[in-house]
Amino acid sequence: MTPTHDPQLLKGVLSLLLLRLLAERESYGYEVVQRLRELGLTDISEGSVYPALARLEREGRVEARLVASRSGPARKYYRSTAAGTQALAEGTASWLSLAEVVHPVLVRRLPDPPTSTEDT
Amino acid sequence: MTPTHDPQLLKGVLSLLLLRLLAERESYGYEVVQRLRELGLTDISEGSVYPALARLEREGRVEARLVASRSGPARKYYRSTAAGTQALAEGTASWLSLAEVVHPVLVRRLPDPPTSTEDT
DNA sequence: CCGAGTACCTGGCATTGTCAAGTAGTAGGT
DNA sequence: ACCTACTACTTGACAATGCCAGGTACTCGG
């Protein structure tokens, strides 16, 4: 079970993941959603992914081409551009450096909270 | 150097950090900002922290009391409530589980990108 | 003809970090 | 007295972005 997925935590991380998945291999929106779900992000909705992909394309970080399919409507395949690869590197650095700060703080032991049945 | 701090990445994480710092010990806004800066979050602005603290109070996750100071205006000390402690636990779980998904994806080696000077 | 699976897009909404500006108290210099 | 600087908190307007709900459209099986 995913412990109460908080939408806010995903902010910024989603585009980073998309950039990464598309840098690994060309993919289309519907498939990207499935790849994210396989990674464990079961709560990601299409309504987040499609706009995010459109943003990335508008920003020149990915480029798209339409490919007909025999199993449904045409697919829009996206793949990373050079700018996308660079953005991925920078975004990854940001994430890692944030995680390096946040993680230790969250996992360090809490000092004993004051107990009312006990005093010094 | 902080690698191009992305505001979006902080979303949701900030309240989690505040909850954590206040669970460790009672603190007031201005001091919390300093504690965050010491942790390495040099770009955090007061304009983010004060509203976030107000939110946490409104949600009942922290409670506040005013304490006069001889070095300036009164300080508003916040400390975690029981609800805050629980929210901290849940939030930490969310963060850890997200990081567990994101981290491996971001650090795994990229397959060789196709080089234009070379073909199969 | 209808439902389900595939595939994409959009509008409106809520959350939340940032910037900028404002209000105030204390202390020290001139 | 006045000015500056540091401490300390608050607020309004703004931008980014994930989510929900709903819509369009193609293919295939009943």
CSV table of C-alpha atoms (C1' of nucleotides) in Angstrom, one decimal:
chain,number,residue,atom,x,y,z
A,1,MET,CA,0.0,0.0,0.0
A,2,THR,CA,1.3,3.4,-0.8
A,3,PRO,CA,1.1,5.4,2.4
A,4,THR,CA,-1.4,8.1,1.8
A,5,HIS,CA,0.1,9.6,-1.3
A,6,ASP,CA,0.5,13.4,-1.0
A,7,PRO,CA,0.0,15.2,-4.3
A,8,GLN,CA,2.2,18.1,-3.2
A,9,LEU,CA,5.3,15.8,-2.8
A,10,LEU,CA,5.0,15.0,-6.5
A,11,LYS,CA,5.4,18.6,-7.6
A,12,GLY,CA,8.3,19.0,-9.8
A,13,VAL,CA,9.3,15.4,-9.4
A,14,LEU,CA,6.8,14.3,-12.1
A,15,SER,CA,8.4,16.2,-14.9
A,16,LEU,CA,11.8,15.0,-13.7
A,17,LEU,CA,10.6,11.4,-13.9
A,18,LEU,CA,9.0,12.0,-17.4
A,19,LEU,CA,12.3,13.5,-18.6
A,20,ARG,CA,14.1,10.5,-17.3
A,21,LEU,CA,11.8,7.8,-18.7
A,22,LEU,CA,11.9,9.6,-22.1
A,23,ALA,CA,15.6,9.8,-22.0
A,24,GLU,CA,15.8,6.1,-21.5
A,25,ARG,CA,13.5,5.4,-24.4
A,26,GLU,CA,10.9,7.0,-26.6
A,27,SER,CA,7.4,6.6,-25.3
A,28,TYR,CA,3.9,7.9,-25.7
A,29,GLY,CA,1.7,9.3,-22.9
A,30,TYR,CA,-0.5,6.3,-22.3
A,31,GLU,CA,2.5,4.1,-22.0
A,32,VAL,CA,4.4,6.5,-19.8
A,33,VAL,CA,1.5,6.3,-17.4
A,34,GLN,CA,1.8,2.5,-17.3
A,35,ARG,CA,5.6,2.7,-16.8
A,36,LEU,CA,5.0,5.1,-13.9
A,37,ARG,CA,2.5,2.7,-12.4
A,38,GLU,CA,4.9,-0.2,-12.8
A,39,LEU,CA,7.5,1.9,-10.8
A,40,GLY,CA,5.0,2.0,-8.0
A,41,LEU,CA,3.4,5.4,-8.6
A,42,THR,CA,-0.1,3.8,-8.8
A,43,ASP,CA,-1.9,7.0,-8.1
A,44,ILE,CA,-0.6,9.0,-11.0
A,45,SER,CA,-3.5,10.2,-13.2
A,46,GLU,CA,-3.5,10.8,-16.9
A,47,GLY,CA,-4.7,14.3,-16.1
A,48,SER,CA,-1.3,15.0,-14.6
A,49,VAL,CA,0.8,13.3,-17.2
A,50,TYR,CA,-0.6,14.6,-20.5
A,51,PRO,CA,-0.3,18.3,-19.5
A,52,ALA,CA,3.2,17.7,-18.1
A,53,LEU,CA,4.3,16.2,-21.4
A,54,ALA,CA,2.8,19.1,-23.3
A,55,ARG,CA,4.7,21.5,-21.0
A,56,LEU,CA,7.9,19.6,-21.6
A,57,GLU,CA,7.3,19.8,-25.4
A,58,ARG,CA,6.5,23.5,-25.2
A,59,GLU,CA,9.7,24.1,-23.3
A,60,GLY,CA,11.7,22.2,-25.9
A,61,ARG,CA,12.8,19.5,-23.5
A,62,VAL,CA,11.2,16.7,-25.5
A,63,GLU,CA,10.0,16.4,-29.1
A,64,ALA,CA,7.0,14.4,-30.4
A,65,ARG,CA,5.9,12.5,-33.5
A,66,LEU,CA,2.6,10.8,-34.3
A,67,VAL,CA,2.6,7.2,-35.1
A,68,ALA,CA,-0.6,5.3,-36.2
A,69,SER,CA,-1.6,2.3,-34.2
A,70,ARG,CA,-3.7,-0.8,-35.1
A,71,SER,CA,-5.0,-1.1,-31.5
A,72,GLY,CA,-6.6,2.4,-31.2
A,73,PRO,CA,-6.0,6.0,-32.0
A,74,ALA,CA,-2.6,7.4,-33.1
A,75,ARG,CA,0.1,7.5,-30.5
A,76,LYS,CA,2.2,10.6,-29.8
A,77,TYR,CA,5.7,9.4,-29.2
A,78,TYR,CA,7.9,11.7,-27.2
A,79,ARG,CA,11.7,11.6,-26.9
A,80,SER,CA,14.2,13.7,-25.1
A,81,THR,CA,16.1,16.6,-26.8
A,82,ALA,CA,19.5,17.8,-25.9
A,83,ALA,CA,17.9,20.5,-23.8
A,84,GLY,CA,15.9,17.8,-22.1
A,85,THR,CA,19.0,15.8,-21.3
A,86,GLN,CA,20.5,18.9,-19.7
A,87,ALA,CA,17.4,19.7,-17.8
A,88,LEU,CA,17.4,16.1,-16.6
A,89,ALA,CA,20.9,16.4,-15.2
A,90,GLU,CA,20.1,19.7,-13.5
A,91,GLY,CA,16.8,18.4,-12.1
A,92,THR,CA,18.5,15.3,-10.8
A,93,ALA,CA,21.1,17.3,-9.1
A,94,SER,CA,18.5,19.4,-7.4
A,95,TRP,CA,16.5,16.4,-6.3
A,96,LEU,CA,19.6,14.6,-4.9
A,97,SER,CA,20.8,17.7,-3.1
A,98,LEU,CA,17.3,18.3,-1.6
A,99,ALA,CA,17.0,14.6,-0.6
A,100,GLU,CA,20.5,14.8,1.0
A,101,VAL,CA,19.2,17.5,3.3
A,102,VAL,CA,15.7,16.2,4.0
A,103,HIS,CA,16.4,12.5,4.4
A,104,PRO,CA,18.8,12.7,7.4
A,105,VAL,CA,16.5,15.1,9.2
A,106,LEU,CA,13.5,12.9,8.8
A,107,VAL,CA,15.1,9.7,9.9
A,108,ARG,CA,17.2,10.9,12.8
A,109,ARG,CA,15.8,9.9,16.2
A,110,LEU,CA,13.4,12.2,17.9
A,111,PRO,CA,14.6,13.3,21.3
A,112,ASP,CA,12.3,12.0,24.0
A,113,PRO,CA,9.2,14.0,24.1
A,114,PRO,CA,8.4,15.3,27.6
A,115,THR,CA,6.3,12.8,29.4
A,116,SER,CA,3.8,14.2,31.9
A,117,THR,CA,4.1,11.2,34.2
A,118,GLU,CA,7.8,11.8,34.6
A,119,ASP,CA,9.9,14.8,35.5
A,120,THR,CA,13.6,15.5,36.1
B,1,MET,CA,26.7,25.5,-4.2
B,2,THR,CA,23.0,24.6,-4.2
B,3,PRO,CA,22.3,23.3,-7.7
B,4,THR,CA,19.6,25.6,-9.0
B,5,HIS,CA,17.0,25.2,-6.3
B,6,ASP,CA,13.7,24.3,-7.8
B,7,PRO,CA,10.8,25.8,-5.8
B,8,GLN,CA,8.4,23.0,-6.9
B,9,LEU,CA,10.5,20.3,-5.4
B,10,LEU,CA,10.0,21.9,-2.0
B,11,LYS,CA,6.2,21.6,-2.2
B,12,GLY,CA,4.9,19.5,0.6
B,13,VAL,CA,8.4,18.9,1.9
B,14,LEU,CA,8.5,22.2,3.7
B,15,SER,CA,5.6,21.6,6.0
B,16,LEU,CA,7.1,18.2,6.7
B,17,LEU,CA,10.4,19.7,7.7
B,18,LEU,CA,8.6,22.3,9.9
B,19,LEU,CA,6.6,19.6,11.6
B,20,ARG,CA,9.8,17.7,12.2
B,21,LEU,CA,11.8,20.6,13.6
B,22,LEU,CA,9.0,21.6,15.9
B,23,ALA,CA,8.6,18.0,17.1
B,24,GLU,CA,12.3,18.1,18.0
B,25,ARG,CA,11.9,21.3,19.9
B,26,GLU,CA,9.7,24.3,20.3
B,27,SER,CA,10.7,27.1,18.1
B,28,TYR,CA,9.6,30.4,16.6
B,29,GLY,CA,9.3,31.4,13.0
B,30,TYR,CA,12.5,33.4,12.7
B,31,GLU,CA,14.5,30.8,14.4
B,32,VAL,CA,13.0,28.0,12.3
B,33,VAL,CA,14.2,29.9,9.2
B,34,GLN,CA,17.7,29.9,10.7
B,35,ARG,CA,17.5,26.3,11.5
B,36,LEU,CA,16.5,25.5,8.0
B,37,ARG,CA,19.4,27.5,6.6
B,38,GLU,CA,21.8,25.7,8.9
B,39,LEU,CA,20.5,22.4,7.4
B,40,GLY,CA,21.5,23.7,4.0
B,41,LEU,CA,18.2,25.1,2.7
B,42,THR,CA,19.8,28.5,2.2
B,43,ASP,CA,17.1,29.7,-0.3
B,44,ILE,CA,14.1,29.3,2.0
B,45,SER,CA,12.4,32.6,2.3
B,46,GLU,CA,10.4,33.9,5.3
B,47,GLY,CA,7.5,34.4,3.0
B,48,SER,CA,7.3,30.6,2.7
B,49,VAL,CA,7.8,29.7,6.3
B,50,TYR,CA,5.4,32.0,8.1
B,51,PRO,CA,2.4,31.1,6.0
B,52,ALA,CA,3.3,27.4,6.3
B,53,LEU,CA,3.4,27.7,10.1
B,54,ALA,CA,0.1,29.5,10.1
B,55,ARG,CA,-1.4,26.7,8.0
B,56,LEU,CA,0.0,24.1,10.4
B,57,GLU,CA,-1.6,25.9,13.3
B,58,ARG,CA,-4.9,26.3,11.5
B,59,GLU,CA,-4.8,22.6,10.9
B,60,GLY,CA,-4.2,21.8,14.5
B,61,ARG,CA,-0.8,20.2,13.9
B,62,VAL,CA,1.1,22.8,15.9
B,63,GLU,CA,0.1,25.2,18.7
B,64,ALA,CA,1.5,28.6,19.4
B,65,ARG,CA,2.2,30.9,22.4
B,66,LEU,CA,3.6,34.4,22.4
B,67,VAL,CA,6.7,35.1,24.4
B,68,ALA,CA,8.2,38.5,24.9
B,69,SER,CA,11.8,39.1,23.9
B,70,ARG,CA,14.4,41.7,25.0
B,71,SER,CA,16.0,41.6,21.6
B,72,GLY,CA,13.0,42.6,19.5
B,73,PRO,CA,9.3,42.0,19.1
B,74,ALA,CA,7.5,39.1,20.8
B,75,ARG,CA,8.2,35.7,19.5
B,76,LYS,CA,5.5,33.2,18.5
B,77,TYR,CA,6.7,29.8,19.7
B,78,TYR,CA,5.2,26.8,18.0
B,79,ARG,CA,5.3,23.2,19.1
B,80,SER,CA,3.9,20.0,17.8
B,81,THR,CA,0.5,18.6,18.9
B,82,ALA,CA,-0.5,15.0,18.9
B,83,ALA,CA,-2.1,15.5,15.5
B,84,GLY,CA,1.1,17.0,14.4
B,85,THR,CA,3.2,14.0,15.5
B,86,GLN,CA,0.9,11.7,13.6
B,87,ALA,CA,0.9,13.9,10.5
B,88,LEU,CA,4.7,13.9,10.8
B,89,ALA,CA,4.8,10.1,10.8
B,90,GLU,CA,2.4,9.8,7.8
B,91,GLY,CA,4.3,12.5,5.9
B,92,THR,CA,7.6,10.9,6.6
B,93,ALA,CA,6.3,7.6,5.3
B,94,SER,CA,5.0,9.3,2.2
B,95,TRP,CA,8.3,11.0,1.5
B,96,LEU,CA,10.3,7.8,2.1
B,97,SER,CA,8.1,5.8,-0.1
B,98,LEU,CA,8.3,8.4,-2.9
B,99,ALA,CA,12.0,8.7,-2.5
B,100,GLU,CA,12.3,4.9,-2.7
B,101,VAL,CA,10.7,5.0,-6.1
B,102,VAL,CA,12.3,8.1,-7.5
B,103,HIS,CA,15.8,7.7,-6.3
B,104,PRO,CA,16.7,4.4,-8.1
B,105,VAL,CA,15.1,5.7,-11.3
B,106,LEU,CA,17.2,8.8,-11.3
B,107,VAL,CA,20.5,7.2,-10.5
B,108,ARG,CA,20.4,4.2,-12.7
B,109,ARG,CA,22.6,4.4,-15.7
B,110,LEU,CA,21.2,5.8,-18.9
B,111,PRO,CA,21.4,3.4,-21.8
B,112,ASP,CA,23.7,4.7,-24.5
B,113,PRO,CA,21.9,7.5,-26.4
B,114,PRO,CA,22.1,7.1,-30.1
B,115,THR,CA,25.1,8.9,-31.5
B,116,SER,CA,24.7,10.6,-34.8
B,117,THR,CA,28.4,10.0,-35.8
B,118,GLU,CA,27.8,6.3,-35.4
B,119,ASP,CA,25.2,3.9,-36.8
B,120,THR,CA,24.5,0.2,-36.6
C,1,DC,C1',-25.3,-0.8,-31.9
C,2,DC,C1',-23.0,-0.9,-27.6
C,3,DG,C1',-19.4,-1.5,-24.3
C,4,DA,C1',-14.6,-1.8,-23.2
C,5,DG,C1',-9.9,-0.9,-24.0
C,6,DT,C1',-6.7,2.3,-26.0
C,7,DA,C1',-5.2,7.1,-26.5
C,8,DC,C1',-5.4,12.0,-26.2
C,9,DC,C1',-6.8,16.7,-24.5
C,10,DT,C1',-9.0,20.4,-21.7
C,11,DG,C1',-11.1,23.5,-18.1
C,12,DG,C1',-11.6,24.6,-13.5
C,13,DC,C1',-9.8,24.0,-9.0
C,14,DA,C1',-6.8,23.7,-4.8
C,15,DT,C1',-2.4,23.9,-2.8
C,16,DT,C1',1.6,26.1,-1.8
C,17,DG,C1',6.3,28.5,-2.5
C,18,DT,C1',8.0,33.2,-3.8
C,19,DC,C1',8.4,38.2,-4.0
C,20,DA,C1',7.5,42.4,-2.2
C,21,DA,C1',6.0,45.3,1.0
C,22,DG,C1',4.5,46.7,5.5
C,23,DT,C1',4.4,46.9,10.7
C,24,DA,C1',7.0,47.0,15.1
C,25,DG,C1',10.2,46.5,18.8
C,26,DT,C1',15.2,47.0,20.5
C,27,DA,C1',19.8,48.9,20.3
C,28,DG,C1',23.6,51.8,18.9
C,29,DG,C1',25.6,55.8,16.5
C,30,DT,C1',25.5,60.7,15.4
D,1,DA,C1',15.8,63.4,18.3
D,2,DC,C1',16.9,60.8,14.1
D,3,DC,C1',18.6,57.0,11.4
D,4,DT,C1',20.1,52.4,10.5
D,5,DA,C1',20.2,47.6,11.4
D,6,DC,C1',18.7,43.5,13.3
D,7,DT,C1',15.0,41.0,15.1
D,8,DA,C1',10.2,39.3,14.2
D,9,DC,C1',5.8,38.6,12.2
D,10,DT,C1',2.1,39.3,8.5
D,11,DT,C1',-0.1,39.9,4.1
D,12,DG,C1',-1.5,40.2,-0.9
D,13,DA,C1',-0.7,39.2,-5.6
D,14,DC,C1',1.4,35.8,-8.5
D,15,DA,C1',3.0,31.5,-10.7
D,16,DA,C1',3.5,26.6,-11.1
D,17,DT,C1',1.6,22.3,-11.2
D,18,DG,C1',-1.1,18.1,-9.8
D,19,DC,C1',-6.0,16.4,-9.7
D,20,DC,C1',-10.7,15.7,-11.1
D,21,DA,C1',-14.2,15.4,-14.4
D,22,DG,C1',-15.5,15.3,-18.7
D,23,DG,C1',-15.0,15.0,-23.7
D,24,DT,C1',-13.3,13.1,-28.3
D,25,DA,C1',-12.2,9.2,-31.1
D,26,DC,C1',-10.4,4.7,-32.9
D,27,DT,C1',-10.6,-0.6,-32.7
D,28,DC,C1',-12.7,-4.8,-31.7
D,29,DG,C1',-16.0,-8.3,-29.9
D,30,DG,C1',-20.7,-9.4,-28.8
